[in-house]
Coordinates of N, CA and C in Angstrom, one line a residue:
M1 N -33.0 8.7 3.2 CA -32.7 7.3 3.0 C -31.4 7.0 3.7
I2 N -31.4 5.9 4.5 CA -30.2 5.4 5.1 C -29.8 4.2 4.4
R3 N -28.5 4.1 4.1 CA -27.9 3.0 3.4 C -26.8 2.4 4.3
L4 N -26.6 1.1 4.3 CA -25.6 0.5 5.0 C -24.7 -0.3 4.0
T5 N -23.4 -0.3 4.2 CA -22.5 -1.0 3.4 C -21.6 -2.0 4.2
K6 N -21.5 -3.2 3.7 CA -20.6 -4.2 4.2 C -19.6 -4.6 3.1
V7 N -18.4 -4.7 3.5 CA -17.3 -5.1 2.5 C -16.9 -6.5 2.8
F8 N -16.8 -7.3 1.7 CA -16.3 -8.6 1.7 C -15.1 -8.8 0.8
H9 N -14.2 -9.7 1.2 CA -13.0 -10.0 0.4 C -13.0 -11.5 0.1
F10 N -12.6 -11.9 -1.1 CA -12.4 -13.3 -1.5 C -11.4 -13.4 -2.6
E11 N -10.8 -14.6 -2.7 CA -9.9 -14.9 -3.8 C -10.5 -15.9 -4.7
T12 N -10.5 -15.6 -6.0 CA -11.2 -16.5 -7.0 C -10.4 -16.5 -8.3
A13 N -10.3 -17.7 -8.9 CA -9.7 -17.8 -10.2 C -10.8 -18.0 -11.2
H14 N -10.6 -17.6 -12.4 CA -11.6 -17.8 -13.5 C -10.9 -17.7 -14.9
A15 N -11.6 -18.0 -15.9 CA -11.2 -17.8 -17.3 C -12.4 -17.5 -18.1
I16 N -12.2 -16.8 -19.2 CA -13.3 -16.4 -20.0 C -13.2 -17.0 -21.4
H17 N -14.2 -17.9 -21.7 CA -14.2 -18.6 -23.0 C -14.7 -17.6 -24.1
G18 N -14.0 -17.7 -25.2 CA -14.3 -16.8 -26.3 C -13.7 -15.5 -26.3
Y19 N -12.9 -15.2 -25.3 CA -12.2 -13.9 -25.2 C -10.8 -14.1 -25.8
D20 N -10.4 -13.1 -26.6 CA -9.1 -13.2 -27.3 C -8.1 -12.2 -26.6
G21 N -7.8 -12.6 -25.4 CA -6.9 -11.8 -24.6 C -6.4 -12.7 -23.4
K22 N -5.6 -12.1 -22.5 CA -5.0 -12.8 -21.4 C -6.1 -13.5 -20.5
C23 N -7.3 -13.0 -20.4 CA -8.3 -13.5 -19.6 C -8.9 -14.8 -20.1
K24 N -8.5 -15.3 -21.3 CA -8.9 -16.6 -21.8 C -8.2 -17.7 -21.0
N25 N -7.2 -17.4 -20.3 CA -6.5 -18.4 -19.5 C -6.9 -18.3 -18.0
I26 N -6.8 -19.4 -17.3 CA -7.1 -19.3 -15.9 C -6.2 -18.4 -15.2
H27 N -6.7 -17.5 -14.4 CA -6.0 -16.5 -13.6 C -6.8 -16.1 -12.4
G28 N -6.2 -15.5 -11.4 CA -7.0 -15.2 -10.2 C -7.0 -13.7 -9.9
H29 N -7.9 -13.4 -9.0 CA -8.1 -12.0 -8.5 C -8.3 -12.0 -7.0
S30 N -7.9 -11.0 -6.3 CA -8.3 -10.7 -5.0 C -9.5 -9.7 -5.0
Y31 N -10.7 -10.3 -5.0 CA -11.9 -9.4 -5.1 C -12.3 -8.7 -3.9
E32 N -12.8 -7.5 -4.0 CA -13.4 -6.8 -2.9 C -14.8 -6.4 -3.3
L33 N -15.8 -6.8 -2.5 CA -17.2 -6.6 -2.8 C -17.8 -5.7 -1.8
H34 N -18.4 -4.6 -2.3 CA -19.1 -3.7 -1.4 C -20.6 -3.9 -1.6
V35 N -21.3 -4.2 -0.6 CA -22.8 -4.5 -0.6 C -23.5 -3.4 0.1
T36 N -24.2 -2.6 -0.6 CA -25.0 -1.5 0.1 C -26.5 -1.9 0.1
I37 N -27.1 -1.8 1.2 CA -28.5 -2.1 1.3 C -29.2 -0.9 1.9
C38 N -30.5 -1.0 1.7 CA -31.4 0.0 2.4 C -32.7 -0.6 2.8
G39 N -33.3 0.0 3.8 CA -34.6 -0.5 4.3 C -35.5 0.6 4.4
E40 N -36.6 0.4 5.1 CA -37.6 1.4 5.2 C -37.0 2.6 6.1
T41 N -37.1 3.8 5.6 CA -36.6 4.9 6.3 C -37.6 5.3 7.4
P42 N -37.1 5.5 8.7 CA -38.0 5.8 9.8 C -38.9 7.0 9.5
K43 N -40.1 7.0 10.0 CA -41.0 8.2 9.9 C -40.7 9.2 11.1
T44 N -39.9 8.8 12.0 CA -39.6 9.7 13.1 C -38.1 10.2 13.0
D45 N -37.7 11.0 13.9 CA -36.3 11.5 13.9 C -35.3 10.4 14.1
F46 N -35.6 9.3 14.8 CA -34.7 8.2 15.0 C -35.3 6.9 14.9
I47 N -34.5 5.9 14.7 CA -35.0 4.5 14.6 C -35.3 4.0 16.0
P48 N -36.5 3.4 16.2 CA -36.8 2.9 17.5 C -35.9 1.7 17.9
A49 N -35.8 1.5 19.2 CA -34.9 0.4 19.7 C -35.2 -0.9 19.0
P50 N -34.2 -1.6 18.6 CA -32.8 -1.5 19.0 C -32.0 -0.5 18.2
G51 N -32.6 0.2 17.3 CA -32.0 1.3 16.5 C -31.3 0.9 15.2
F52 N -31.6 -0.3 14.7 CA -31.0 -0.7 13.4 C -32.1 -0.8 12.3
I53 N -31.7 -0.5 11.1 CA -32.5 -0.9 10.0 C -32.3 -2.4 9.8
V54 N -31.0 -2.8 9.9 CA -30.6 -4.2 9.9 C -29.2 -4.2 10.6
D55 N -29.0 -5.3 11.3 CA -27.7 -5.4 12.0 C -26.6 -5.8 10.9
F56 N -25.4 -5.2 11.0 CA -24.4 -5.6 10.0 C -24.1 -7.1 10.0
K57 N -24.3 -7.7 11.1 CA -24.1 -9.2 11.1 C -25.1 -9.9 10.2
E58 N -26.3 -9.4 10.0 CA -27.2 -10.0 9.1 C -26.8 -9.9 7.7
I59 N -26.1 -8.7 7.3 CA -25.6 -8.6 6.0 C -24.4 -9.5 5.8
K60 N -23.6 -9.7 6.9 CA -22.5 -10.6 6.8 C -23.0 -12.0 6.6
Q61 N -24.0 -12.4 7.4 CA -24.6 -13.8 7.2 C -25.1 -14.0 5.8
A62 N -25.8 -13.0 5.3 CA -26.3 -13.1 3.9 C -25.2 -13.3 2.9
G63 N -24.0 -12.8 3.2 CA -22.8 -12.9 2.3 C -22.0 -14.2 2.4
Q64 N -22.3 -15.0 3.4 CA -21.6 -16.2 3.6 C -21.7 -17.2 2.5
E65 N -22.9 -17.2 1.8 CA -23.0 -18.0 0.6 C -22.1 -17.6 -0.5
V66 N -21.9 -16.3 -0.6 CA -21.0 -15.8 -1.6 C -19.6 -16.3 -1.3
L67 N -19.1 -16.1 -0.1 CA -17.8 -16.6 0.3 C -17.6 -18.1 0.1
Q68 N -18.6 -18.8 0.5 CA -18.5 -20.3 0.3 C -18.4 -20.7 -1.1
L69 N -19.2 -20.0 -2.0 CA -19.2 -20.3 -3.4 C -17.9 -19.8 -4.1
M70 N -17.4 -18.7 -3.7 CA -16.3 -18.0 -4.5 C -14.9 -18.1 -3.9
D71 N -14.8 -18.1 -2.6 CA -13.4 -18.0 -2.0 C -12.6 -19.2 -2.3
H72 N -11.4 -19.0 -2.9 CA -10.4 -20.0 -3.2 C -11.0 -21.1 -4.1
K73 N -11.8 -20.6 -5.1 CA -12.5 -21.5 -6.0 C -12.0 -21.1 -7.4
I74 N -12.2 -22.0 -8.4 CA -12.0 -21.7 -9.8 C -13.4 -21.7 -10.4
V75 N -13.8 -20.6 -11.0 CA -15.1 -20.5 -11.6 C -15.0 -20.5 -13.1
L76 N -15.6 -21.5 -13.8 CA -15.5 -21.6 -15.2 C -16.9 -21.9 -15.8
S77 N -17.1 -21.6 -17.0 CA -18.3 -21.9 -17.7 C -18.3 -23.3 -18.2
E78 N -19.5 -23.8 -18.4 CA -19.7 -25.1 -19.0 C -19.0 -25.2 -20.4
T79 N -19.2 -24.1 -21.1 CA -18.6 -24.0 -22.4 C -17.0 -24.1 -22.4
Y80 N -16.4 -23.4 -21.4 CA -15.0 -23.4 -21.2 C -14.5 -24.9 -20.9
L81 N -15.3 -25.5 -20.1 CA -15.0 -26.9 -19.7 C -15.1 -27.9 -20.8
T82 N -16.0 -27.6 -21.7 CA -16.2 -28.5 -22.9 C -14.9 -28.4 -23.7
M83 N -14.2 -27.3 -23.8 CA -13.0 -27.1 -24.5 C -11.8 -27.6 -23.7
H84 N -11.9 -27.7 -22.4 CA -10.8 -28.1 -21.5 C -11.3 -29.2 -20.5
P85 N -11.7 -30.3 -20.9 CA -12.4 -31.3 -20.0 C -11.5 -31.8 -18.9
E86 N -10.2 -31.7 -19.1 CA -9.2 -32.1 -18.0 C -9.4 -31.3 -16.8
L87 N -10.0 -30.1 -16.8 CA -10.1 -29.3 -15.7 C -11.3 -29.7 -14.8
K88 N -12.1 -30.6 -15.2 CA -13.3 -31.0 -14.4 C -12.9 -31.8 -13.2
L89 N -11.6 -32.2 -13.1 CA -11.1 -32.9 -11.9 C -10.8 -32.1 -10.7
H90 N -10.8 -30.8 -10.9 CA -10.4 -29.9 -9.7 C -11.5 -30.0 -8.7
E91 N -11.1 -30.2 -7.4 CA -12.1 -30.3 -6.3 C -12.7 -28.9 -6.0
N92 N -12.0 -27.8 -6.3 CA -12.5 -26.5 -6.0 C -13.2 -25.8 -7.2
L93 N -13.7 -26.6 -8.1 CA -14.2 -26.0 -9.3 C -15.7 -25.7 -9.1
V94 N -16.1 -24.5 -9.6 CA -17.5 -24.1 -9.7 C -17.9 -23.9 -11.1
I95 N -18.9 -24.5 -11.6 CA -19.3 -24.5 -13.0 C -20.6 -23.7 -13.2
W96 N -20.5 -22.7 -14.1 CA -21.7 -21.8 -14.4 C -22.1 -22.1 -15.8
D97 N -23.3 -21.7 -16.1 CA -23.9 -21.7 -17.5 C -23.4 -20.5 -18.3
Y98 N -22.8 -19.6 -17.7 CA -22.4 -18.3 -18.4 C -20.9 -18.0 -18.0
E99 N -20.3 -17.1 -18.7 CA -18.9 -16.8 -18.5 C -18.8 -16.0 -17.2
P100 N -17.8 -16.3 -16.4 CA -17.6 -15.6 -15.1 C -16.8 -14.3 -15.2
T101 N -17.4 -13.4 -16.0 CA -16.8 -12.0 -16.1 C -17.2 -11.3 -14.8
A102 N -16.5 -10.2 -14.6 CA -16.9 -9.3 -13.4 C -18.3 -9.0 -13.4
E103 N -18.9 -8.7 -14.5 CA -20.3 -8.3 -14.6 C -21.2 -9.5 -14.2
N104 N -20.9 -10.7 -14.7 CA -21.7 -11.9 -14.4 C -21.5 -12.3 -13.0
I105 N -20.3 -12.2 -12.5 CA -20.1 -12.5 -11.1 C -21.0 -11.6 -10.2
L106 N -21.0 -10.3 -10.5 CA -21.8 -9.4 -9.8 C -23.3 -9.7 -9.8
L107 N -23.8 -10.0 -11.0 CA -25.2 -10.4 -11.1 C -25.5 -11.7 -10.3
H108 N -24.6 -12.6 -10.3 CA -24.8 -13.8 -9.6 C -24.8 -13.5 -8.1
I109 N -23.9 -12.6 -7.6 CA -23.9 -12.2 -6.2 C -25.2 -11.5 -5.8
K110 N -25.7 -10.7 -6.7 CA -26.9 -9.9 -6.5 C -28.1 -10.9 -6.2
R111 N -28.2 -12.0 -7.0 CA -29.2 -13.0 -6.7 C -29.1 -13.6 -5.3
I112 N -27.8 -13.9 -4.9 CA -27.6 -14.5 -3.6 C -28.1 -13.5 -2.5
F113 N -27.7 -12.3 -2.6 CA -28.2 -11.3 -1.6 C -29.7 -11.1 -1.6
D114 N -30.3 -11.1 -2.8 CA -31.7 -11.0 -2.9 C -32.4 -12.1 -2.1
R115 N -31.8 -13.3 -2.2 CA -32.4 -14.5 -1.6 C -32.1 -14.5 -0.1
N116 N -31.0 -14.0 0.3 CA -30.5 -14.2 1.7 C -30.7 -13.1 2.7
L117 N -31.0 -11.9 2.2 CA -31.2 -10.7 3.1 C -32.6 -10.8 3.7
P118 N -32.7 -10.3 4.9 CA -34.1 -10.2 5.5 C -35.0 -9.4 4.6
A119 N -36.3 -9.8 4.7 CA -37.3 -9.2 3.8 C -37.4 -7.7 3.9
T120 N -37.0 -7.2 5.1 CA -37.1 -5.7 5.4 C -36.1 -4.9 4.7
V121 N -35.1 -5.5 4.0 CA -34.0 -4.7 3.3 C -33.8 -5.3 2.0
K122 N -33.1 -4.5 1.1 CA -32.8 -5.0 -0.2 C -31.5 -4.4 -0.6
P123 N -30.7 -5.0 -1.5 CA -29.5 -4.4 -2.1 C -29.9 -3.3 -3.0
V124 N -29.2 -2.2 -2.9 CA -29.4 -1.0 -3.8 C -28.1 -0.7 -4.6
H125 N -27.0 -1.2 -4.1 CA -25.7 -0.9 -4.8 C -24.7 -2.0 -4.5
L126 N -24.2 -2.5 -5.6 CA -23.1 -3.5 -5.4 C -22.0 -3.1 -6.2
K127 N -20.8 -3.2 -5.7 CA -19.6 -2.8 -6.4 C -18.6 -4.0 -6.2
L128 N -18.1 -4.5 -7.3 CA -17.1 -5.6 -7.2 C -15.8 -5.2 -7.8
Y129 N -14.8 -5.0 -7.0 CA -13.5 -4.7 -7.5 C -12.8 -6.0 -7.9
E130 N -12.4 -6.1 -9.2 CA -11.6 -7.2 -9.7 C -10.2 -7.0 -9.5
T131 N -9.8 -5.7 -9.6 CA -8.4 -5.3 -9.2 C -8.6 -4.0 -8.4
K132 N -7.5 -3.5 -7.9 CA -7.7 -2.3 -7.1 C -8.2 -1.0 -7.9
D133 N -8.1 -1.1 -9.2 CA -8.5 0.1 -10.0 C -9.5 -0.3 -11.1
S134 N -10.2 -1.5 -11.0 CA -11.2 -1.9 -12.0 C -12.3 -2.6 -11.2
Y135 N -13.5 -2.1 -11.5 CA -14.7 -2.7 -10.8 C -15.9 -2.7 -11.7
A136 N -16.8 -3.6 -11.4 CA -18.2 -3.7 -12.0 C -19.1 -3.2 -10.9
E137 N -20.2 -2.5 -11.3 CA -21.1 -1.9 -10.4 C -22.5 -2.1 -10.8
W138 N -23.4 -2.4 -9.8 CA -24.8 -2.6 -10.1 C -25.5 -1.6 -9.2
L139 N -26.5 -0.9 -9.8 CA -27.3 0.1 -9.0 C -28.8 -0.3 -9.2
A140 N -29.6 -0.2 -8.1 CA -31.0 -0.5 -8.2 C -31.6 0.6 -9.1
D141 N -32.7 0.2 -9.8 CA -33.4 1.2 -10.6 C -34.1 2.3 -9.8

């Protein structure tokens, strides 16, 4: 099996409603996202011309929706905003039905890649670093 990985970076702020710790307040992270995809493994020794399972630029294009949605945005849940209605005035606000934890951000990103990648490939491993030493990870079954 051949797998390809593209790395993305974005800056996002969030807060977690119902959490009794520092993350209950709006704060930001410099996220690093690793997107690993795979496609059909060639039946021959080499991949026929042009020699790609998928071009890296197609993975990059698929990730543009993630960057547009997340980069330099504040992601908050509808529940959080119910408790803090004054925040609804921010122009860079993204509102979700669920809490924007690292796990939920990763699952949201997976849906975006599922929708935007060419039909010949699929994500098999996603890793989202929230800090340089903490990450959420998704692996295909």
